[in-house]
Structure formats: structure tokens, C-alpha cells
Amino acid sequence: MKKLKLHWQILIALLLAIAFALIFPEYVVYVSWMGDLFIRGLKMVIIPLILSSIISGITNIGSAKNLGRIGLKTLLYYFLTSTLAIVTGLLFVNIIKPGVGAELGLSQTVDGLGVNSDSFGTTMMNIVPTNIFVAIVENKMLSIIFFAVLFGFFITKTKNTHRIFLTDLFNSVFDVMMKITMFVIKFTPLGIFGIIVKVVSENDNLAELGSRMGIYMATIFLALVVHSFITLPLLLKVIGKANPLKHFNAVKTALLTAFSTSSSSATLPLTMSAVENKSGVSNKITSFTLPLGATVNMDGTALYELIAAIFIAQAYGIDLSITAQIIAVFTALLASIGAAGIPMAGLVMITIVLTAIGLPLEGVGLILAVDRILDMFRTAVNVWSDTCGAVIIAKSEGEKLKV
Ligand code: ASP
């Protein structure tokens, strides 16, 4: 019998999970462990995968000139698409005005509020780790990436015997990590079944859908759809000269996983394998752009930050001036860069935007109930944008791709 393709297996697992959670809510605990185990497996590979992939990628990029050029293109792409996403959000939230007339039931409190009080300067400073092992233990992605880039770069500066040995070594480690990754990926349908059963059983607020919260969710959803299905494909086609549909097909397993796990970081192993093996982008590009993208390029989150903040302002009856809206755009971008690639990171980061435009932090209580669902959609968009970026940059470097 021909084996069912992975994305079909995942889709079936998703649907079965929803049915299971609705029909047998009392048995959720017996299956949710599969989701926990799967996430543990993904987390297990992330750090060694990032380290080995960046180091081997950089040694393959070679010269400082190449690295600078690819780095600049990558950052430009991240800035451009996140800003486009935010502007799309701004448009929709001003047209639909989902918060006008919303109920202010602000009784809920939010864990972790105020945690992100670091200034932008401190956040930047913290990218340089004082101890790389502490950075690794604490999952400080940007610091790990920074160290790996340096390490890879200076391998290319050592004498031939060392350079060849270390390049071979890290290429080999990367190869092993990819094999482990593929092994973990095999369990995606089971893992996703476990995750979704839990999510559905914990979110029984379907009644919200008919209310103002439904309109708020629809606003975000529509803006995400426009960004993913119009803006990004246009960029892929026009700048990247790639086929958006083919690329979408190539990465759909990763997108479904992003949707189900709500974590760009946890999805990274699948994103890398899809963009490399199915879209045909070289390891040189993926190993540099994708780990960076999973941490700093979050179009969906950026768009969400902006809409959520303006929704809260509307709910409080506060009319935001044009200046305040511009500040909101800028801080939404910063919040999306600062958000970690983990579930609900964006919700906590919204405090940056609220503080900047003078809105009460309690406003977060308003959007809390539906955040988990929105997180799934915005994470999928975050990952989609990362993959489009890898393709566009690869094409601009003259690579021949499969999409
Ligand atoms: N969950 C998102 C991600 O991992 C971040 C967020 O909460 O917006 O990409």
C-alpha cells in the first residue's frame, strides 16, 4: 500500500483530535502526553541543529563579503515583510473597528506581564552572551546565533588543516542532526494529535465567536490571509521569480506543524528540511536565514500586535492620533522581533506597544481568552514568511530551485 503523505496524515490527525476532544473530553489526559513528548523531541534537536547548521552554513558561505551581502538581504527582507504585514493590519483594524463597543470584562490577569521591560538597547546588548554555555542552557536564540556566526566565520580564517577538519566536523554533525530531525518528524501526526486534543479541550469558548471577540478574531484573520495569500506570494513571484503555489506545496507540512504547535522555534527542524529538500534552497542559505527568521522575522505576530493594541484602544474608547498609530506601527515591529518563537510570546510582548501609546496594560486581559487560537494562525504566517524569505534570497544569489 502506498504510504499516505505526511501532510495528509497531519490533517487527519488534526480532525481526529478535534473530534476526540469534543466526544471524549474525560480521556484527554490519556493522549495529551503524545503532544508533550513530540514537543520534547523537537526541542531536543533545536539547539544542536541551529549550532551545527549555522556553523556549517557560514563555512560554506565563505568570505566576509558574501556573508555581509546575504545578511543584509535577509534583514532587509525581514524588515520589509514585517512592515507590510503591520500596515495591512492597520488598514483592516481602522476599517472594521472591531473594538468599538466591545465589552470591557477585564477580570483576568496575565502571567508574565511586565517581564519584558528591557529597553531596546539592553535587548540588543544581550545578544552578545557573556557565557555561551549559559546562553545555550537558557535557550537564548539570538545569542546562540551570534556566537555560531562568529565561530563559523573564524573557522574560515584558520589555517588549512584546521579549516578543513572543522568544516568537515560541523558538516558531519549537521548531517547527523538532520537525520535525528527526520526521525522526530516521523512522529508529527501523533504529536499533533496529542497537542490539538489538549488545545481544543482547554478552549471551549466557542460562544465568543458570535460576539465582538469574533469580529476581532476575524479582523486579524482577514489581514493574515491578505498578507499570506497576496503580499508574500507577490513578493515571491516578482522579486523571487518563484512559483508561490509550488513553494506553498513544498512547505505545507511545516506550516501545519507551526499551526499546531504555535511555535516557530519548535517548527524550525521541519521548516529547514522542507525548504532544503522540497523547495531546493541550498543549505548555505537555509542554515543562516531560517534559524534567524524563526527568532526575529514574525510577520503574523507583528500584524497581530498592531491590531490587538488598536482593538484595546477602541474598546477603551480612546481615539489614537496619527502619531500614536505610527508609534504603534514601530513598536509592533519591535515587539515582533523581540518575541520568542514559543506559544503566546506575542501576547506578553504586546505590553511594549500598549506602554508606548499610553494604554492600560490590563487591556491584555481583554484579548487573553482567544489568544491561543490566534497564536496558531499567526505562527503559521510567521513560518510561511521565513520560508518565502529563504527562497527569495536563494534566487537572488542565483540558485536554481525546485519552485
Ligand atoms: N507563537 C509565535 C511563534 O512562535 C509567537 C507569538 O506568540 O506570536 O512564532
Coordinates of C-alpha atoms and ligand atoms in Angstrom, one line a residue:
M1 CA 0.0 0.0 0.0
K2 CA 1.3 3.5 -0.9
K3 CA 2.0 5.4 2.3
L4 CA -0.1 8.5 2.9
K5 CA 1.8 11.7 2.6
L6 CA 2.9 13.4 5.8
H7 CA 0.7 16.5 5.4
W8 CA -2.4 14.3 4.9
Q9 CA -1.5 12.3 8.0
I10 CA -1.2 15.6 9.9
L11 CA -4.5 16.9 8.6
I12 CA -6.3 13.7 9.5
A13 CA -4.7 13.8 13.0
L14 CA -5.9 17.4 13.4
L15 CA -9.5 16.5 12.5
L16 CA -9.5 13.3 14.6
A17 CA -8.1 15.3 17.5
I18 CA -10.9 17.8 17.4
A19 CA -13.5 15.1 17.3
F20 CA -11.8 13.2 20.1
A21 CA -11.6 16.3 22.4
L22 CA -15.3 17.0 21.8
I23 CA -16.5 13.4 22.2
F24 CA -14.3 12.1 24.9
P25 CA -13.2 15.2 27.0
E26 CA -12.5 12.9 30.0
Y27 CA -9.9 10.9 28.1
V28 CA -7.8 13.9 27.1
V29 CA -5.1 13.1 29.7
Y30 CA -4.6 9.7 28.2
V31 CA -3.5 11.1 24.8
S32 CA -2.1 14.6 25.5
W33 CA 1.3 13.0 26.6
M34 CA 1.9 12.3 22.9
G35 CA 1.9 16.0 22.2
D36 CA 4.2 16.7 25.2
L37 CA 6.6 14.0 24.1
F38 CA 6.7 15.3 20.5
I39 CA 7.4 18.8 21.6
R40 CA 10.2 17.5 23.8
G41 CA 11.7 15.7 20.8
L42 CA 11.6 18.9 18.7
K43 CA 13.1 21.0 21.5
M44 CA 15.8 18.4 21.9
V45 CA 17.1 18.9 18.3
I46 CA 16.7 22.7 18.1
I47 CA 19.9 23.9 19.7
P48 CA 22.4 21.4 18.3
L49 CA 20.6 21.8 14.9
I50 CA 20.9 25.6 15.0
L51 CA 24.5 25.5 16.1
S52 CA 25.7 22.9 13.6
S53 CA 23.6 24.3 10.7
I54 CA 24.7 27.9 11.2
I55 CA 28.4 27.0 11.6
S56 CA 28.4 24.7 8.6
G57 CA 26.3 27.2 6.6
I58 CA 28.7 30.0 7.3
T59 CA 31.8 28.0 6.5
N60 CA 30.1 27.2 3.2
I61 CA 29.2 30.9 2.5
G62 CA 33.0 31.5 2.9
S63 CA 34.1 35.1 2.5
A64 CA 33.1 38.1 4.6
K65 CA 31.8 39.8 1.5
N66 CA 29.3 37.0 0.8
L67 CA 28.2 36.8 4.4
G68 CA 27.6 40.6 4.6
R69 CA 25.6 40.6 1.4
I70 CA 23.4 37.7 2.3
G71 CA 23.0 39.0 5.9
L72 CA 21.9 42.4 4.6
K73 CA 19.4 40.9 2.1
T74 CA 18.0 38.8 4.9
L75 CA 17.5 41.7 7.3
L76 CA 16.0 43.9 4.6
Y77 CA 13.5 41.1 3.7
Y78 CA 12.5 40.7 7.4
F79 CA 12.0 44.4 7.8
L80 CA 10.1 44.8 4.6
T81 CA 7.6 42.0 5.1
S82 CA 7.0 42.7 8.8
T83 CA 6.3 46.3 8.0
L84 CA 3.9 45.3 5.1
A85 CA 2.1 43.0 7.5
I86 CA 1.7 45.7 10.1
V87 CA 0.4 48.2 7.5
T88 CA -2.1 45.6 6.3
G89 CA -3.2 45.1 9.9
L90 CA -3.5 48.9 10.4
L91 CA -5.7 49.1 7.3
F92 CA -8.1 46.4 8.5
V93 CA -8.4 47.5 12.1
N94 CA -9.2 51.0 11.0
I95 CA -11.8 49.9 8.5
I96 CA -13.5 47.2 10.6
K97 CA -13.1 48.8 14.0
P98 CA -13.6 45.6 15.9
G99 CA -13.1 47.2 19.4
V100 CA -15.7 49.9 19.1
G101 CA -18.4 48.8 21.6
A102 CA -16.5 45.8 22.9
E103 CA -17.4 44.6 26.5
L104 CA -14.7 45.5 29.0
G105 CA -14.6 42.4 31.1
L106 CA -11.1 42.9 32.4
S107 CA -11.1 40.5 35.3
Q108 CA -8.4 38.1 34.1
T109 CA -4.8 38.5 34.9
V110 CA -1.9 37.7 32.7
D111 CA 1.2 35.7 33.8
G112 CA 4.5 37.3 32.8
L113 CA 3.2 40.8 32.3
G114 CA 6.0 43.3 32.8
V115 CA 8.7 40.7 32.2
N116 CA 9.7 42.3 29.0
S117 CA 10.6 45.7 30.5
D118 CA 14.1 45.6 29.0
S119 CA 14.8 48.6 26.8
F120 CA 15.6 48.1 23.1
G121 CA 19.3 48.9 23.9
T122 CA 19.5 46.3 26.6
T123 CA 17.9 43.7 24.4
M124 CA 20.4 44.4 21.7
M125 CA 23.3 44.3 24.2
N126 CA 22.1 41.0 25.5
I127 CA 22.7 39.4 22.1
V128 CA 26.3 39.2 23.0
P129 CA 26.5 36.4 25.5
T130 CA 28.8 36.6 28.5
N131 CA 28.9 32.9 28.6
I132 CA 27.9 30.8 25.6
F133 CA 27.0 27.8 27.7
V134 CA 24.6 29.8 29.8
A135 CA 23.0 31.1 26.6
I136 CA 22.6 27.6 25.4
V137 CA 21.1 26.4 28.7
E138 CA 18.7 29.3 28.7
N139 CA 17.7 29.0 25.1
K140 CA 18.8 32.5 24.2
M141 CA 18.5 32.0 20.5
L142 CA 19.9 35.3 19.3
S143 CA 23.0 34.9 21.4
I144 CA 23.4 31.3 20.2
I145 CA 23.1 32.5 16.6
F146 CA 25.5 35.3 17.2
F147 CA 28.1 33.0 18.6
A148 CA 27.6 30.4 15.9
V149 CA 28.0 33.1 13.1
L150 CA 31.3 34.2 14.7
F151 CA 32.5 30.7 15.2
G152 CA 31.7 29.7 11.6
F153 CA 33.2 32.8 10.2
F154 CA 36.5 32.4 12.0
I155 CA 36.8 28.8 11.0
T156 CA 37.2 30.1 7.5
K157 CA 40.1 32.2 8.8
T158 CA 42.2 29.4 10.3
K159 CA 45.0 27.6 8.6
N160 CA 44.0 24.9 6.0
T161 CA 44.4 21.8 8.2
H162 CA 42.1 23.3 10.9
R163 CA 39.7 24.8 8.5
I164 CA 39.2 21.5 6.6
F165 CA 38.9 19.5 9.7
L166 CA 36.4 21.8 11.4
T167 CA 34.3 22.3 8.3
D168 CA 34.1 18.5 7.8
L169 CA 33.3 18.1 11.5
F170 CA 30.4 20.6 11.6
N171 CA 29.1 19.4 8.2
S172 CA 29.0 15.9 9.7
V173 CA 27.4 16.9 12.9
F174 CA 24.8 18.8 10.9
D175 CA 24.2 15.7 8.8
V176 CA 23.5 13.6 11.9
M177 CA 21.3 16.3 13.4
M178 CA 19.2 16.4 10.2
K179 CA 18.9 12.6 10.4
I180 CA 17.6 12.8 14.0
T181 CA 15.3 15.6 12.9
M182 CA 13.8 13.4 10.2
F183 CA 13.3 10.7 12.8
V184 CA 11.4 13.0 15.1
I185 CA 9.4 14.4 12.2
K186 CA 8.0 10.9 11.5
F187 CA 6.0 11.2 14.7
T188 CA 4.4 14.6 13.8
P189 CA 0.9 13.2 13.2
L190 CA 0.8 11.5 16.6
G191 CA 2.3 14.6 18.3
I192 CA -0.1 16.9 16.7
F193 CA -3.0 14.7 17.7
G194 CA -1.9 15.0 21.3
I195 CA -1.4 18.8 21.1
I196 CA -4.7 19.6 19.4
V197 CA -6.7 17.4 21.7
K198 CA -5.4 19.4 24.6
V199 CA -5.9 22.8 22.9
V200 CA -9.5 22.0 21.9
S201 CA -10.3 20.7 25.4
E202 CA -8.9 23.9 27.0
N203 CA -10.6 26.3 24.7
D204 CA -14.3 25.8 24.9
N205 CA -15.2 29.4 24.4
L206 CA -16.9 29.0 21.1
A207 CA -19.6 31.4 22.3
E208 CA -17.0 34.1 21.9
L209 CA -17.2 33.7 18.2
G210 CA -20.5 35.4 17.8
S211 CA -19.5 38.4 19.9
R212 CA -17.2 41.4 19.4
M213 CA -14.3 39.0 20.1
G214 CA -15.4 37.1 16.9
I215 CA -15.1 40.3 15.0
Y216 CA -11.7 41.0 16.5
M217 CA -10.5 37.5 15.5
A218 CA -12.0 37.9 12.0
T219 CA -10.1 41.2 11.6
I220 CA -6.8 39.5 12.4
F221 CA -7.7 36.5 10.3
L222 CA -8.5 38.6 7.3
A223 CA -5.4 40.6 7.5
L224 CA -3.3 37.5 7.9
V225 CA -5.0 36.0 4.8
V226 CA -4.2 39.1 2.7
H227 CA -0.6 39.1 3.8
S228 CA -0.1 35.4 3.3
F229 CA -2.0 34.8 0.1
I230 CA -1.5 38.2 -1.7
T231 CA 1.5 40.1 -0.4
L232 CA 4.0 37.3 0.2
P233 CA 3.1 35.4 -3.0
L234 CA 3.5 38.6 -4.9
L235 CA 7.0 39.1 -3.5
L236 CA 7.8 35.5 -4.2
K237 CA 6.7 35.9 -7.8
V238 CA 8.0 39.4 -8.6
I239 CA 11.3 39.6 -6.6
G240 CA 12.0 35.9 -6.3
K241 CA 10.7 34.8 -9.7
A242 CA 9.5 31.6 -8.0
N243 CA 6.2 29.8 -8.2
P244 CA 4.2 30.6 -5.0
L245 CA 1.9 27.6 -5.3
K246 CA 4.7 25.1 -5.8
H247 CA 6.5 26.6 -2.8
F248 CA 3.4 26.5 -0.6
N249 CA 3.1 22.8 -1.5
A250 CA 6.7 22.2 -0.6
V251 CA 6.4 23.7 2.9
K252 CA 2.8 22.8 3.9
T253 CA 3.9 20.1 6.4
A254 CA 5.9 22.8 8.2
L255 CA 3.0 25.2 8.1
L256 CA 0.6 22.7 9.6
T257 CA 3.1 22.0 12.3
A258 CA 3.6 25.7 13.0
F259 CA -0.2 26.0 13.2
S260 CA -0.5 23.0 15.6
T261 CA 2.5 23.8 17.9
S262 CA 2.2 27.6 17.9
S263 CA 5.9 27.7 18.0
S264 CA 8.2 28.9 15.2
S265 CA 11.2 27.5 17.1
A266 CA 9.8 24.1 17.6
T267 CA 8.8 24.0 13.9
L268 CA 12.3 25.0 12.7
P269 CA 13.6 21.5 12.1
L270 CA 10.6 20.8 9.8
T271 CA 10.9 24.2 8.1
M272 CA 14.6 23.6 7.4
S273 CA 14.0 20.2 6.0
A274 CA 11.1 21.3 3.8
V275 CA 12.8 24.4 2.4
E276 CA 16.0 22.5 1.7
N277 CA 14.7 19.2 0.4
K278 CA 11.4 20.2 -1.3
S279 CA 12.0 23.8 -2.4
G280 CA 15.6 23.1 -3.2
V281 CA 17.2 26.1 -1.4
S282 CA 20.9 25.4 -0.5
N283 CA 22.0 24.6 3.0
K284 CA 24.2 27.7 2.8
I285 CA 21.1 29.9 2.7
T286 CA 18.6 28.0 4.8
S287 CA 21.1 27.4 7.6
F288 CA 21.6 31.1 8.0
T289 CA 18.2 32.6 7.2
L290 CA 15.8 30.1 8.8
P291 CA 17.1 30.0 12.4
L292 CA 17.4 33.8 12.4
G293 CA 13.9 34.1 10.8
A294 CA 12.3 31.8 13.5
T295 CA 13.5 34.2 16.1
V296 CA 13.3 37.7 14.5
N297 CA 11.0 37.5 11.5
M298 CA 7.4 37.3 12.6
D299 CA 5.0 38.9 10.2
G300 CA 1.9 37.3 11.7
T301 CA 2.9 38.4 15.2
A302 CA 3.7 41.9 14.0
L303 CA 0.3 42.3 12.4
Y304 CA -1.3 40.8 15.5
E305 CA 0.5 43.2 17.9
L306 CA -0.8 46.2 16.0
I307 CA -4.4 45.0 15.6
A308 CA -4.6 43.9 19.2
A309 CA -3.3 47.2 20.6
I310 CA -5.6 49.3 18.5
F311 CA -8.5 47.0 19.4
I312 CA -7.8 47.6 23.0
A313 CA -7.7 51.4 22.4
Q314 CA -11.0 51.2 20.6
A315 CA -12.5 49.2 23.4
Y316 CA -11.5 51.8 25.9
G317 CA -12.9 54.5 23.7
I318 CA -9.5 56.1 23.2
D319 CA -9.1 57.8 19.8
L320 CA -5.5 57.3 18.7
S321 CA -3.8 60.2 16.9
I322 CA -1.9 59.6 13.7
T323 CA 1.3 60.0 15.8
A324 CA 0.2 57.3 18.2
Q325 CA -0.7 55.0 15.4
I326 CA 2.8 55.5 13.9
I327 CA 4.4 54.7 17.2
A328 CA 2.2 51.6 17.4
V329 CA 3.5 50.5 14.0
F330 CA 7.1 51.0 15.1
T331 CA 6.7 49.3 18.4
A332 CA 4.7 46.4 16.9
L333 CA 7.7 45.7 14.7
L334 CA 10.0 45.8 17.7
A335 CA 7.6 43.5 19.7
S336 CA 7.6 41.0 16.9
I337 CA 11.4 41.0 16.7
G338 CA 11.6 40.6 20.4
A339 CA 9.0 37.8 20.7
A340 CA 10.5 34.4 21.2
G341 CA 9.3 31.6 18.8
I342 CA 7.2 29.9 21.5
P343 CA 3.5 29.8 22.2
M344 CA 1.8 33.0 23.3
A345 CA 5.1 35.0 23.3
G346 CA 3.3 37.7 21.3
L347 CA 0.7 38.2 23.9
V348 CA 3.3 39.2 26.5
M349 CA 5.2 41.4 24.1
I350 CA 2.1 43.5 23.4
T351 CA 2.8 45.3 26.6
I352 CA 5.6 47.1 24.7
V353 CA 3.1 48.5 22.3
L354 CA 0.5 49.4 25.0
T355 CA 3.1 51.2 27.1
A356 CA 4.4 53.2 24.2
I357 CA 1.0 54.6 23.2
G358 CA -0.2 55.0 26.8
L359 CA -2.8 52.3 27.1
P360 CA -3.5 50.4 30.3
L361 CA -1.7 47.0 30.5
E362 CA -4.9 45.5 31.9
G363 CA -6.2 45.7 28.3
V364 CA -4.3 42.4 27.7
G365 CA -7.0 40.7 29.8
L366 CA -9.5 41.6 27.1
I367 CA -7.7 39.6 24.4
L368 CA -6.5 36.8 26.5
A369 CA -9.3 34.3 26.0
V370 CA -8.9 34.0 22.3
D371 CA -5.1 34.3 22.1
R372 CA -4.3 30.6 21.9
I373 CA -6.4 30.2 18.7
L374 CA -5.0 33.4 17.1
D375 CA -1.5 32.2 18.0
M376 CA -1.9 29.2 15.8
F377 CA -2.7 31.3 12.7
R378 CA 0.0 33.9 13.3
T379 CA 2.7 31.3 13.9
A380 CA 1.8 29.6 10.6
V381 CA 2.2 33.0 8.9
N382 CA 5.5 33.7 10.7
V383 CA 6.9 30.4 9.3
W384 CA 5.4 31.0 5.9
S385 CA 7.2 34.3 5.6
D386 CA 10.5 32.8 6.8
T387 CA 10.3 30.2 4.0
C388 CA 9.4 32.8 1.4
G389 CA 12.5 34.8 2.5
A390 CA 14.8 31.8 2.1
V391 CA 13.5 31.3 -1.5
I392 CA 13.8 35.0 -2.5
I393 CA 17.3 35.3 -1.1
A394 CA 18.4 32.0 -2.7
K395 CA 17.1 33.1 -6.1
S396 CA 18.8 36.5 -5.7
E397 CA 22.0 34.6 -5.2
G398 CA 21.4 32.8 -8.5
E399 CA 20.5 29.4 -7.1
K400 CA 18.4 27.0 -9.2
L401 CA 15.4 25.9 -7.1
K402 CA 12.7 23.4 -7.4
V403 CA 9.9 26.1 -7.0
Ligands
ASP1 N1 3.9 31.7 18.8 C1 4.5 32.6 17.9 C2 5.7 32.0 17.2 O1 6.3 31.1 17.7 C3 5.0 33.9 18.6 C4 3.8 34.6 19.1 O2 3.3 34.3 20.2 O3 3.3 35.5 18.4 O4 6.0 32.3 16.1

